[in-house]
mmCIF file of C-alpha atoms in Angstrom:
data_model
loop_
_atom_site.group_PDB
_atom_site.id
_atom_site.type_symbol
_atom_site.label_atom_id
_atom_site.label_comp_id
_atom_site.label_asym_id
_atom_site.label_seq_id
_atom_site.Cartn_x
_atom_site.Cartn_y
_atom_site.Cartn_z
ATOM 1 C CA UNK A 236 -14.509 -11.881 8.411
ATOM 2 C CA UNK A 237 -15.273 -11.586 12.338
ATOM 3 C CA UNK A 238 -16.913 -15.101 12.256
ATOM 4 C CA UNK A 239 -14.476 -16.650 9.878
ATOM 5 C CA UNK A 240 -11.518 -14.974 12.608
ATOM 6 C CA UNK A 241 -13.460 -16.749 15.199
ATOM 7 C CA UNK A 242 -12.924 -20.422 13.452
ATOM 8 C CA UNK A 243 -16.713 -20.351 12.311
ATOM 9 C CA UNK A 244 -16.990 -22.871 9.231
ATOM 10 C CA UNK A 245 -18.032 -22.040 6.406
ATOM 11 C CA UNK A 246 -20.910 -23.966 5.654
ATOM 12 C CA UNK A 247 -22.053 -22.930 9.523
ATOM 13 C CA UNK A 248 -22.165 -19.208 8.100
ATOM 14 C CA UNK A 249 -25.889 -18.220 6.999
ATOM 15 C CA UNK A 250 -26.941 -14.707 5.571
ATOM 16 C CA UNK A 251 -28.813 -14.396 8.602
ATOM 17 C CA UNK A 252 -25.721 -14.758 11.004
ATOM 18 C CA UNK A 253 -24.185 -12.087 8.853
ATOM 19 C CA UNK A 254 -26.521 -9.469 9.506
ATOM 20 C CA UNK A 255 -27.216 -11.027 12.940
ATOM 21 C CA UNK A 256 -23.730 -10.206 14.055
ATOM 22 C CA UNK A 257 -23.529 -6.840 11.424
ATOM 23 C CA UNK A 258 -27.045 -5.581 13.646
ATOM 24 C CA UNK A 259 -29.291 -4.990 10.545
ATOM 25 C CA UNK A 260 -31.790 -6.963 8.761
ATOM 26 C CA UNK A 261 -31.515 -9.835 6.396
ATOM 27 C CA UNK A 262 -32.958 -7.423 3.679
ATOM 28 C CA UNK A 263 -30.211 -5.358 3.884
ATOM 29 C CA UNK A 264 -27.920 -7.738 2.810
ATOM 30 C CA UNK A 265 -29.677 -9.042 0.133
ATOM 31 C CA UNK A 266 -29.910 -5.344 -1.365
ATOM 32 C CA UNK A 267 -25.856 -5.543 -1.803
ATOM 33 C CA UNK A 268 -25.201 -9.537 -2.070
ATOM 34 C CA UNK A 269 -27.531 -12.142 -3.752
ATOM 35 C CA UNK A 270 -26.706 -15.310 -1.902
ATOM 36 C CA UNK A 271 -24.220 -16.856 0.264
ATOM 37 C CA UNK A 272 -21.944 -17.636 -2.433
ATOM 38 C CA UNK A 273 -21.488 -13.746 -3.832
ATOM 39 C CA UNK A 274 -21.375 -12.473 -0.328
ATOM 40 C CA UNK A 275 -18.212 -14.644 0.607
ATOM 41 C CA UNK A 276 -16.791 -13.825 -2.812
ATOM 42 C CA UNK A 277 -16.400 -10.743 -1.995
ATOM 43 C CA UNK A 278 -15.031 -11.316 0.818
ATOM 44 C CA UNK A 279 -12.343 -13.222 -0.644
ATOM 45 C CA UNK A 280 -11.623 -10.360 -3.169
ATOM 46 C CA UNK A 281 -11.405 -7.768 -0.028
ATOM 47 C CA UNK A 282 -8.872 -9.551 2.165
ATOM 48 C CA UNK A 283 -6.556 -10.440 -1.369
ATOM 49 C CA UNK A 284 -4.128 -7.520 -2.760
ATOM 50 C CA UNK A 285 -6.405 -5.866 -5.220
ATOM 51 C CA UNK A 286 -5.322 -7.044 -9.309
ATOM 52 C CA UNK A 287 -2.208 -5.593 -10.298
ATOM 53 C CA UNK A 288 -2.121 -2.162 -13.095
ATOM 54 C CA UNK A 289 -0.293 -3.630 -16.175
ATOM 55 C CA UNK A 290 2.678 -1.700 -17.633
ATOM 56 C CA UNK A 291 1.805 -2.299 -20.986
ATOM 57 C CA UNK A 292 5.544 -1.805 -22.478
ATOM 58 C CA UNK A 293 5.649 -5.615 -23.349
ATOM 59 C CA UNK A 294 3.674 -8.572 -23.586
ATOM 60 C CA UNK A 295 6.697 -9.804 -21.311
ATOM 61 C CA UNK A 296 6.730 -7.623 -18.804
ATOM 62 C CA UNK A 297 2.784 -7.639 -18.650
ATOM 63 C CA UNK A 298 3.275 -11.324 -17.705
ATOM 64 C CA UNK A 299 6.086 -10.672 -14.847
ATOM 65 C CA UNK A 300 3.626 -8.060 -13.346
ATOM 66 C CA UNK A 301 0.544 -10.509 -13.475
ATOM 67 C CA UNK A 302 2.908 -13.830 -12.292
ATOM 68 C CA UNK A 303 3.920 -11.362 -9.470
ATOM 69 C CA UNK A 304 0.301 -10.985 -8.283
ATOM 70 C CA UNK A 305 -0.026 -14.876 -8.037
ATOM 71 C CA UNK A 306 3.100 -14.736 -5.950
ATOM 72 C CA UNK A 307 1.841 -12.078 -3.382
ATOM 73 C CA UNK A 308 -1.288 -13.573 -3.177
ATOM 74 C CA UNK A 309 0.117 -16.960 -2.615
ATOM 75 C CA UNK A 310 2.487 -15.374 -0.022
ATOM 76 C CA UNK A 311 -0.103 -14.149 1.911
ATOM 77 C CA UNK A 312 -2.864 -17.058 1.560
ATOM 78 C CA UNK A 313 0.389 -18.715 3.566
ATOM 79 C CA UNK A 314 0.739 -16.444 5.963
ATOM 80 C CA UNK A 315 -2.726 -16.661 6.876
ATOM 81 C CA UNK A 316 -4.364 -19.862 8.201
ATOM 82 C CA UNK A 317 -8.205 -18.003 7.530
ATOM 83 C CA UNK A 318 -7.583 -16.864 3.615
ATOM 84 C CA UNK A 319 -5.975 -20.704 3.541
ATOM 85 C CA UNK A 320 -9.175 -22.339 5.455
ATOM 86 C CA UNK A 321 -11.712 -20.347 3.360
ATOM 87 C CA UNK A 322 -9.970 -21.366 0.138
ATOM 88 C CA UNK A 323 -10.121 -25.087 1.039
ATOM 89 C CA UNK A 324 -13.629 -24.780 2.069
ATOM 90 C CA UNK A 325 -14.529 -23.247 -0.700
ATOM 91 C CA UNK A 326 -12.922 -25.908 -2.936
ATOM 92 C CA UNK A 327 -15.050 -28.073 -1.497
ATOM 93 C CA UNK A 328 -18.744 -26.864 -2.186
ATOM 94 C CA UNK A 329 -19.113 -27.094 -5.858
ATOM 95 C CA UNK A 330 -21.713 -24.003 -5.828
ATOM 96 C CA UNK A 331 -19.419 -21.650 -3.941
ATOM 97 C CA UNK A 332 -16.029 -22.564 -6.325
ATOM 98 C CA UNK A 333 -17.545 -22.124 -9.109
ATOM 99 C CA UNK A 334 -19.380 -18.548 -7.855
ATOM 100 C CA UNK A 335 -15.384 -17.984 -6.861
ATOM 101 C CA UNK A 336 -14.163 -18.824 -10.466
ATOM 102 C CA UNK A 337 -16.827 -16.688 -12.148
ATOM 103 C CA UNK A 338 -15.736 -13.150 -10.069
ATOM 104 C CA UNK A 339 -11.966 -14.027 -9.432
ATOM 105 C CA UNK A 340 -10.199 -16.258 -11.189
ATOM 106 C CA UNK A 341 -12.193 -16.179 -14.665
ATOM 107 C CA UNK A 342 -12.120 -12.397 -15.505
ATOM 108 C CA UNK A 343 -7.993 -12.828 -14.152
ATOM 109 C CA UNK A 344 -7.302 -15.136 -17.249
ATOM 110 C CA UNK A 345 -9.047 -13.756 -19.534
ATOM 111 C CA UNK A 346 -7.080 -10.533 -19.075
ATOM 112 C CA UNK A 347 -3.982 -12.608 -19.370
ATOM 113 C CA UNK A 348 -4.889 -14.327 -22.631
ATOM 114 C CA UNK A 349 -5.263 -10.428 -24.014
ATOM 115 C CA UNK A 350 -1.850 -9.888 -23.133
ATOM 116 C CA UNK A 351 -1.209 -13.133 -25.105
ATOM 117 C CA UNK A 352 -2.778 -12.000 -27.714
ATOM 118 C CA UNK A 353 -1.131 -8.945 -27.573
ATOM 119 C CA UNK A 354 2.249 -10.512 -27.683
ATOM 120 C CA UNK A 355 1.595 -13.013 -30.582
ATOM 121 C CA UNK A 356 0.767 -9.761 -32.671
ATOM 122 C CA UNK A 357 3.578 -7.988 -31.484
ATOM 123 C CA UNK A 358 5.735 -10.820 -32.164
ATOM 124 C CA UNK A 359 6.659 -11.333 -28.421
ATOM 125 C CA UNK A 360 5.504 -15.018 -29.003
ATOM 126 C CA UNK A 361 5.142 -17.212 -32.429
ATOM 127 C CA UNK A 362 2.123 -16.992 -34.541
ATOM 128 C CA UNK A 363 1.202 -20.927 -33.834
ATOM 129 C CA UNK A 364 1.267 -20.394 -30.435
ATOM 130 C CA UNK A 365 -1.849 -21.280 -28.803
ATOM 131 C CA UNK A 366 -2.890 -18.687 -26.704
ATOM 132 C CA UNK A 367 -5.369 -20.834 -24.262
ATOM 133 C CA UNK A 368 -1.941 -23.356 -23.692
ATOM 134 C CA UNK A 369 0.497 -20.617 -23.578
ATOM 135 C CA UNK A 370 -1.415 -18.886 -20.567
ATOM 136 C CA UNK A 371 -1.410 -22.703 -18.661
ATOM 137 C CA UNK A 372 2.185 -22.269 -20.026
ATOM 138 C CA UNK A 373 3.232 -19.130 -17.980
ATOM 139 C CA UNK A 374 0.018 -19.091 -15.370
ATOM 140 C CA UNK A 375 0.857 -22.953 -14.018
ATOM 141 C CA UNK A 376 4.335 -23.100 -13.045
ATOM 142 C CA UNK A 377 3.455 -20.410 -10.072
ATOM 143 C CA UNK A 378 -0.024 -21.708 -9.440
ATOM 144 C CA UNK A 379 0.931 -25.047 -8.364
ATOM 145 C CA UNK A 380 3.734 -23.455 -6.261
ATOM 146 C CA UNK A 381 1.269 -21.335 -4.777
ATOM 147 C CA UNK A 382 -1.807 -23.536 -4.431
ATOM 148 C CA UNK A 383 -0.514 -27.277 -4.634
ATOM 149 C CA UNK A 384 2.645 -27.235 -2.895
ATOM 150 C CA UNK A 385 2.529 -25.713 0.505
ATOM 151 C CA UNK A 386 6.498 -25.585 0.769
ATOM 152 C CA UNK A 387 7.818 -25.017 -2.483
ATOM 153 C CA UNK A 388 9.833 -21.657 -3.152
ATOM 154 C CA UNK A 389 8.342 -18.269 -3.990
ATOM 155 C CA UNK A 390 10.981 -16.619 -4.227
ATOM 156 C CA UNK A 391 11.546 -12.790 -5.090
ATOM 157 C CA UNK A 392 12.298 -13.023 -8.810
ATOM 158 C CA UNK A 393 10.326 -15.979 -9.670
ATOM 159 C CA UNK A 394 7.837 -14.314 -12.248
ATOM 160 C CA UNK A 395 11.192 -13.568 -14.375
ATOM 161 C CA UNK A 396 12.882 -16.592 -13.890
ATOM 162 C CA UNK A 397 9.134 -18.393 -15.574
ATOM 163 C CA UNK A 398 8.180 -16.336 -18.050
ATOM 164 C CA UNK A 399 11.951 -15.830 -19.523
ATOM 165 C CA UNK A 400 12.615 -19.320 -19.261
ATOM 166 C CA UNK A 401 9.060 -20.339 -21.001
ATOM 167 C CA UNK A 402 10.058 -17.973 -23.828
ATOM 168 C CA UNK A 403 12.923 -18.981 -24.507
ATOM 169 C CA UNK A 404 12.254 -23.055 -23.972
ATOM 170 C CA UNK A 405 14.694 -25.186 -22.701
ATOM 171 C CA UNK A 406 15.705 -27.177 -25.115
ATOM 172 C CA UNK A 407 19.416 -27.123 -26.326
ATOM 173 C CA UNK A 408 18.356 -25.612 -29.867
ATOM 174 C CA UNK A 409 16.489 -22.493 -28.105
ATOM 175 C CA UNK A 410 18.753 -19.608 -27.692
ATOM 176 C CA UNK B 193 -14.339 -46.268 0.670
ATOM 177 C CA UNK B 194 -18.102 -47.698 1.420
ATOM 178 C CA UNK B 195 -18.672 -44.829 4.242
ATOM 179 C CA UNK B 196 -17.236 -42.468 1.886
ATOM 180 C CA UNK B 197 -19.442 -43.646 -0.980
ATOM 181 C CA UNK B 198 -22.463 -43.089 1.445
ATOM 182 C CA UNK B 199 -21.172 -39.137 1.343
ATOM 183 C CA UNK B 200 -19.964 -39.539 5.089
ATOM 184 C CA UNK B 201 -17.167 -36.511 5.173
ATOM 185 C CA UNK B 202 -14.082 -37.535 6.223
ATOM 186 C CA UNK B 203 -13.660 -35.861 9.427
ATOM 187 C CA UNK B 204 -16.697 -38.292 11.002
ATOM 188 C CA UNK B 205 -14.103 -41.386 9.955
ATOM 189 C CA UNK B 206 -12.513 -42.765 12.603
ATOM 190 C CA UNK B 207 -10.498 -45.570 12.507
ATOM 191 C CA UNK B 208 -13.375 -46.699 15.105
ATOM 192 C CA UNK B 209 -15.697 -46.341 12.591
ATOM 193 C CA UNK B 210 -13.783 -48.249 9.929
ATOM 194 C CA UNK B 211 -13.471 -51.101 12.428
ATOM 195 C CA UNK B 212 -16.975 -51.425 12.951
ATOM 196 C CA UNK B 213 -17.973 -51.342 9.285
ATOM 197 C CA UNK B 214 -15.279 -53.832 8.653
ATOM 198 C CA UNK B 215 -16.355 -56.221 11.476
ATOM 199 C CA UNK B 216 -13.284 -56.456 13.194
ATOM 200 C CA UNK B 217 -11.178 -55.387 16.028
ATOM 201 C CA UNK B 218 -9.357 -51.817 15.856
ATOM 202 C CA UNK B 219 -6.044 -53.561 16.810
ATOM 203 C CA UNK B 220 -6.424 -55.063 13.682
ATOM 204 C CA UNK B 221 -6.950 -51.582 11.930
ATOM 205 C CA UNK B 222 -3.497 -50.518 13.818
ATOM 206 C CA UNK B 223 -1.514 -53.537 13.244
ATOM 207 C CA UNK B 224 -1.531 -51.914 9.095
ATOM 208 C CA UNK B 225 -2.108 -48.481 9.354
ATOM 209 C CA UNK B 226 -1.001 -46.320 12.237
ATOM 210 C CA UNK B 227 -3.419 -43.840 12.110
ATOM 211 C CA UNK B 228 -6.463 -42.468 10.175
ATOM 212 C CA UNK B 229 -4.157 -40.246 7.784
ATOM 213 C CA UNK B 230 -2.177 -43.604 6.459
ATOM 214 C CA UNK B 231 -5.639 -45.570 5.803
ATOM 215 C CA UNK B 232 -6.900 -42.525 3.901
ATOM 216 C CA UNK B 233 -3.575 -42.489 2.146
ATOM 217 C CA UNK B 234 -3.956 -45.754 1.211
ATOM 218 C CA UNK B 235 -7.665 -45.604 0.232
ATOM 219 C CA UNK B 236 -7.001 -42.854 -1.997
ATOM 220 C CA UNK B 237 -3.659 -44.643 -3.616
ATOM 221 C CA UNK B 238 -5.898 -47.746 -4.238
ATOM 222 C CA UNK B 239 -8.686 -45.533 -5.761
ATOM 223 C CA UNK B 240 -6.162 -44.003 -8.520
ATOM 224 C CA UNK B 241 -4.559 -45.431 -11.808
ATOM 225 C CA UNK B 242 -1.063 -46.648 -10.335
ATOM 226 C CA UNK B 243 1.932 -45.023 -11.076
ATOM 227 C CA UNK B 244 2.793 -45.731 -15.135
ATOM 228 C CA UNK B 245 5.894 -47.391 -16.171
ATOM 229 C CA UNK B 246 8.934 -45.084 -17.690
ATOM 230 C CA UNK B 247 9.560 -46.394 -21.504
ATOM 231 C CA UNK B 248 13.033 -44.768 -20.434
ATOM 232 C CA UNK B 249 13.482 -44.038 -24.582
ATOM 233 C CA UNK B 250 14.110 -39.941 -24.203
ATOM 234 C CA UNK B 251 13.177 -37.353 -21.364
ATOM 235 C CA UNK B 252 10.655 -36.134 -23.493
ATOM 236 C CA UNK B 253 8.758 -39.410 -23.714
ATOM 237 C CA UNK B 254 9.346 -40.445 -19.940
ATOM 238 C CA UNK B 255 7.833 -36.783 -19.092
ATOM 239 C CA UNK B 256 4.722 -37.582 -22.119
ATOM 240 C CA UNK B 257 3.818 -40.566 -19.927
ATOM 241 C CA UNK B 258 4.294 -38.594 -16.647
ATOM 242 C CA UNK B 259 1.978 -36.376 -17.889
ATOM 243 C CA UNK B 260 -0.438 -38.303 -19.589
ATOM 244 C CA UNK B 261 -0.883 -40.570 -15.893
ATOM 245 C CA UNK B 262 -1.902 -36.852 -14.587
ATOM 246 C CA UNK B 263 -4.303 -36.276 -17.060
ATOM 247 C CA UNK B 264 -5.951 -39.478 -16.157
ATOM 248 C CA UNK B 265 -5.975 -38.763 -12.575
ATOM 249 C CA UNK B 266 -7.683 -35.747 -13.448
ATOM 250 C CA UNK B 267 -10.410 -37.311 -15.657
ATOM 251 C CA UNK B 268 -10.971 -39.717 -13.075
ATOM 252 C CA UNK B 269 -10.970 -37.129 -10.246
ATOM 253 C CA UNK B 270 -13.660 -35.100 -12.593
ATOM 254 C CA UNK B 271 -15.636 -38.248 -12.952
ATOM 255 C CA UNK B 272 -15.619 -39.040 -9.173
ATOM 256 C CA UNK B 273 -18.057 -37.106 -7.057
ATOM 257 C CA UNK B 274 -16.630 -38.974 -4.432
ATOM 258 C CA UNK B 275 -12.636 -38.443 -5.163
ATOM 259 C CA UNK B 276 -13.010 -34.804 -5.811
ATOM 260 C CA UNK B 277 -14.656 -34.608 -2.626
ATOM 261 C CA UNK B 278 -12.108 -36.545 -0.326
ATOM 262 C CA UNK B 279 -9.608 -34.578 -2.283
ATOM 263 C CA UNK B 280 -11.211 -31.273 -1.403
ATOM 264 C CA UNK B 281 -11.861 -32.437 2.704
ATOM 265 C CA UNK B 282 -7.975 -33.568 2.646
ATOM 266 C CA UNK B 283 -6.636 -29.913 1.277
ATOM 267 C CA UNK B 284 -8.842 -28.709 4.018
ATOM 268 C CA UNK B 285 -7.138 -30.621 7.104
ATOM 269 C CA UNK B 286 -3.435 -29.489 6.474
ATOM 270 C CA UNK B 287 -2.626 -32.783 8.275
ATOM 271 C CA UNK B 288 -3.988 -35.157 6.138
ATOM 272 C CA UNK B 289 -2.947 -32.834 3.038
ATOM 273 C CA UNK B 290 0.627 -33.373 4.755
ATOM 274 C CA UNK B 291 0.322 -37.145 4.896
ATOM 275 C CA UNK B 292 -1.170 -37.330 1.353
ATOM 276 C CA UNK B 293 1.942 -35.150 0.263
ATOM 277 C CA UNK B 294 4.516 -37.588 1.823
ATOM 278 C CA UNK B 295 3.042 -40.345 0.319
ATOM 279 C CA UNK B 296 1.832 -39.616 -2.752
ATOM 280 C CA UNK B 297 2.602 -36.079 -4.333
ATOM 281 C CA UNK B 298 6.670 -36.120 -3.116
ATOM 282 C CA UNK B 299 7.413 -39.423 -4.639
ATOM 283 C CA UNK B 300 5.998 -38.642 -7.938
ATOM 284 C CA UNK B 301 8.067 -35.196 -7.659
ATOM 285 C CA UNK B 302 11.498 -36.722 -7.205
ATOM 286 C CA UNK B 303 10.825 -39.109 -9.882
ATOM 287 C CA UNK B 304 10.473 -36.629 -12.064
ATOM 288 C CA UNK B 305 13.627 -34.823 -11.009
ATOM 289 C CA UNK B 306 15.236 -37.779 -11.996
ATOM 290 C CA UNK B 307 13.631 -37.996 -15.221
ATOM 291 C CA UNK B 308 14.393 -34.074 -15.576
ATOM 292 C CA UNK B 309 18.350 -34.967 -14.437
ATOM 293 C CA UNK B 310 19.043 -37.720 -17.295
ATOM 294 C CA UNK B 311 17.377 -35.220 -19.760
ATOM 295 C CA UNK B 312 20.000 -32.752 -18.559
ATOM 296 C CA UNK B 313 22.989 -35.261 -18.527
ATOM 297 C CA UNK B 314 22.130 -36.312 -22.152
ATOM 298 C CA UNK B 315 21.353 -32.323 -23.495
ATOM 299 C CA UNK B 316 17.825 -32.865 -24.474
ATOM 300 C CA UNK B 317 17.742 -29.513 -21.885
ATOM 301 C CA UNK B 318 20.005 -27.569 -21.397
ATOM 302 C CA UNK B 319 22.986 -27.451 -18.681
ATOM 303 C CA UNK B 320 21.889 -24.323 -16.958
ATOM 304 C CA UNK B 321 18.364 -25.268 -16.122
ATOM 305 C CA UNK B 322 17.435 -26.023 -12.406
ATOM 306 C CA UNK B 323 15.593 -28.979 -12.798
ATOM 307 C CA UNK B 324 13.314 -27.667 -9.764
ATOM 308 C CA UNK B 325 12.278 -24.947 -12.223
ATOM 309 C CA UNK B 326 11.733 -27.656 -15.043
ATOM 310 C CA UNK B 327 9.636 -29.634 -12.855
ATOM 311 C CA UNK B 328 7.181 -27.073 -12.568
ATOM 312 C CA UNK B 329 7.129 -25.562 -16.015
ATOM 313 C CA UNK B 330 6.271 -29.421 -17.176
ATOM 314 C CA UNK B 331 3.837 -30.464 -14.807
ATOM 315 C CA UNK B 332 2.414 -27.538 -13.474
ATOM 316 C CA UNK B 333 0.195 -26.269 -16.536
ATOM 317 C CA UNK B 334 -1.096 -29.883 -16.761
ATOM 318 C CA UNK B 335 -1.983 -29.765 -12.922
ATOM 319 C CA UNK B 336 -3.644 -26.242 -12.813
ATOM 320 C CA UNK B 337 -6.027 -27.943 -15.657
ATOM 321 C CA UNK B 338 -6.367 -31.266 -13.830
ATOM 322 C CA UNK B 339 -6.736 -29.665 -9.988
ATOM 323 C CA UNK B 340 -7.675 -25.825 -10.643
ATOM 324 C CA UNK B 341 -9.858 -25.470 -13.176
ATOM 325 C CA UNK B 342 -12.810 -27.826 -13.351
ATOM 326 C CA UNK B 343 -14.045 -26.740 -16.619
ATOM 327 C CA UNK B 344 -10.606 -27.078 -18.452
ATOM 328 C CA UNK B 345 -9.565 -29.164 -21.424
ATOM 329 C CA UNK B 346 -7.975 -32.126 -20.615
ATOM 330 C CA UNK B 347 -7.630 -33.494 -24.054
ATOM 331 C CA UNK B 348 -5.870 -36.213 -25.686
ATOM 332 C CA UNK B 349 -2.382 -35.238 -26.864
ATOM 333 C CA UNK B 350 -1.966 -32.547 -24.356
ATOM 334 C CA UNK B 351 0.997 -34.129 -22.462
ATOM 335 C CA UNK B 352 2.946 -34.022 -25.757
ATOM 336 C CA UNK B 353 1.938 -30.288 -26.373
ATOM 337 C CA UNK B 354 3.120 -29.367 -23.014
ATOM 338 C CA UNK B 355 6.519 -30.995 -23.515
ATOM 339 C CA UNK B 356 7.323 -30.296 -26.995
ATOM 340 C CA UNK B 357 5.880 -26.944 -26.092
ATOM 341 C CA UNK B 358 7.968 -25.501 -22.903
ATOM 342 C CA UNK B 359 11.237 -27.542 -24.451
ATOM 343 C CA UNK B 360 10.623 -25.467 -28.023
ATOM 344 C CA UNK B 361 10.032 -22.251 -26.254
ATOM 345 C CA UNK B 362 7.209 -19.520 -27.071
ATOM 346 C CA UNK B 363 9.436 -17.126 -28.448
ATOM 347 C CA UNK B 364 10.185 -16.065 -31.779
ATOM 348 C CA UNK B 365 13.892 -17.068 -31.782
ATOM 349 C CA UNK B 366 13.193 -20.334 -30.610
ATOM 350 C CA UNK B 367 12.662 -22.942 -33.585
#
């Protein structure tokens, strides 16, 4: 985190810098982190709010508390030009997005589509309803405000406003 | 496009660079483009499928082909070592990523507002959705399959899923 506050790159970050500047060996790191890749993972996952408790008193309100995580963390991967440099970075090494999407954002979506699953039980959603879609369904609307466009609103209330508005559809024959 | 093909990263292309590889003057270079984030603009523009024609029939099959040109940009992207890597050095320099917005991502926004504004004019959605909102819950699970996750389906018929889906509505009251 000190070298990545200091404007160090990425890709200019070697295990043995880390313990270099941490004063202890190389082994010692490799007894905690296996490579490069899980090392800065973990990072990542230290310096994001940690994943939200779920209610559990509705598939719906499940959603609005998971939708609310994605809005804090996209608030503060604004807020700070590291968290935003890492992410980019990372993005572009293949090896070290896809170690990200193993330990983050894999185990995140799965726990959403048991929520789904859940609610299509439950009768919170229809029985057709693909779960795998209805996750990009609810999930997408706040990632690409969060991720894709740097200026678009995140608003207090916007996890409602999405999932109630999904649910219902907005065509003139939903109610 | 030939320097990027040779895996030279963006950053080490200046407009210098182009100039020489190109065999002419700079001034030339600047009499089109006036800087290095409008040639990689361009470069990127010419490298995509272009923008798809509106069959202007319904909103719901203007936003199908909307969709459906994202899907290809994201098969093509996938394809592309090269593409997803310029995409992944832009997102990295927020100027460029600025530049690229302005000229590529905004445009295609508004026209979809527009698309989004007819559809509200003519009830295929209904009067009290903000067509900001609609934007979003239309495009964005599309995008987080074509730009987040690499591993995603991005299978034929999704666009119509996506529409018929989020106008129908996941709930149980919704027909």
């Amino acid at each position: 985190m000190k070298l990545l506050e200091e404007g160090v790159p990425l890709a200019d970050i070697s295990i043995e810098r880390v313990a270099r500047i941490a004063g202890v060996g190389k082994a010692t790191i490799y007894r905690r982190w296996s490579g490069r890749e899980e090392l800065f993972c973990d990072v990542l996952r230290t310096a994001e709010p940690p994943d939200p408790e779920l209610p559990g008193t509705s598939m719906r309100d499940d959603l609005v508390v998971l939708l609310e995580s994605l809005r804090q963390r996209g608030l503060a991967n604004r807020s700070s030009v590291i968290m935003h440099s890492v992410y980019a970075q990372m993005k572009s090494s293949p090896k070290l997005w896809k170690a990200y999407h193993a330990a983050v954002i894999e185990p995140r979506r799965l726990k959403t589509l048991d929520v789904l699953r859940r609610g299509r039980a439950n009768g919170e959603i229809r029985a057709d309803i693909d779960v795998e879609l209805a996750n990009d369904l609810f999930v997408g609307p706040m990632l690409v405000r969060a991720v894709v466009r740097p200026d678009a609103g995140l608003e207090e209330g916007l996890p409602e406003r999405i999932v109630d508005t999904v649910l219902a559809g907005l065509g003139p024959t939903a109610s």
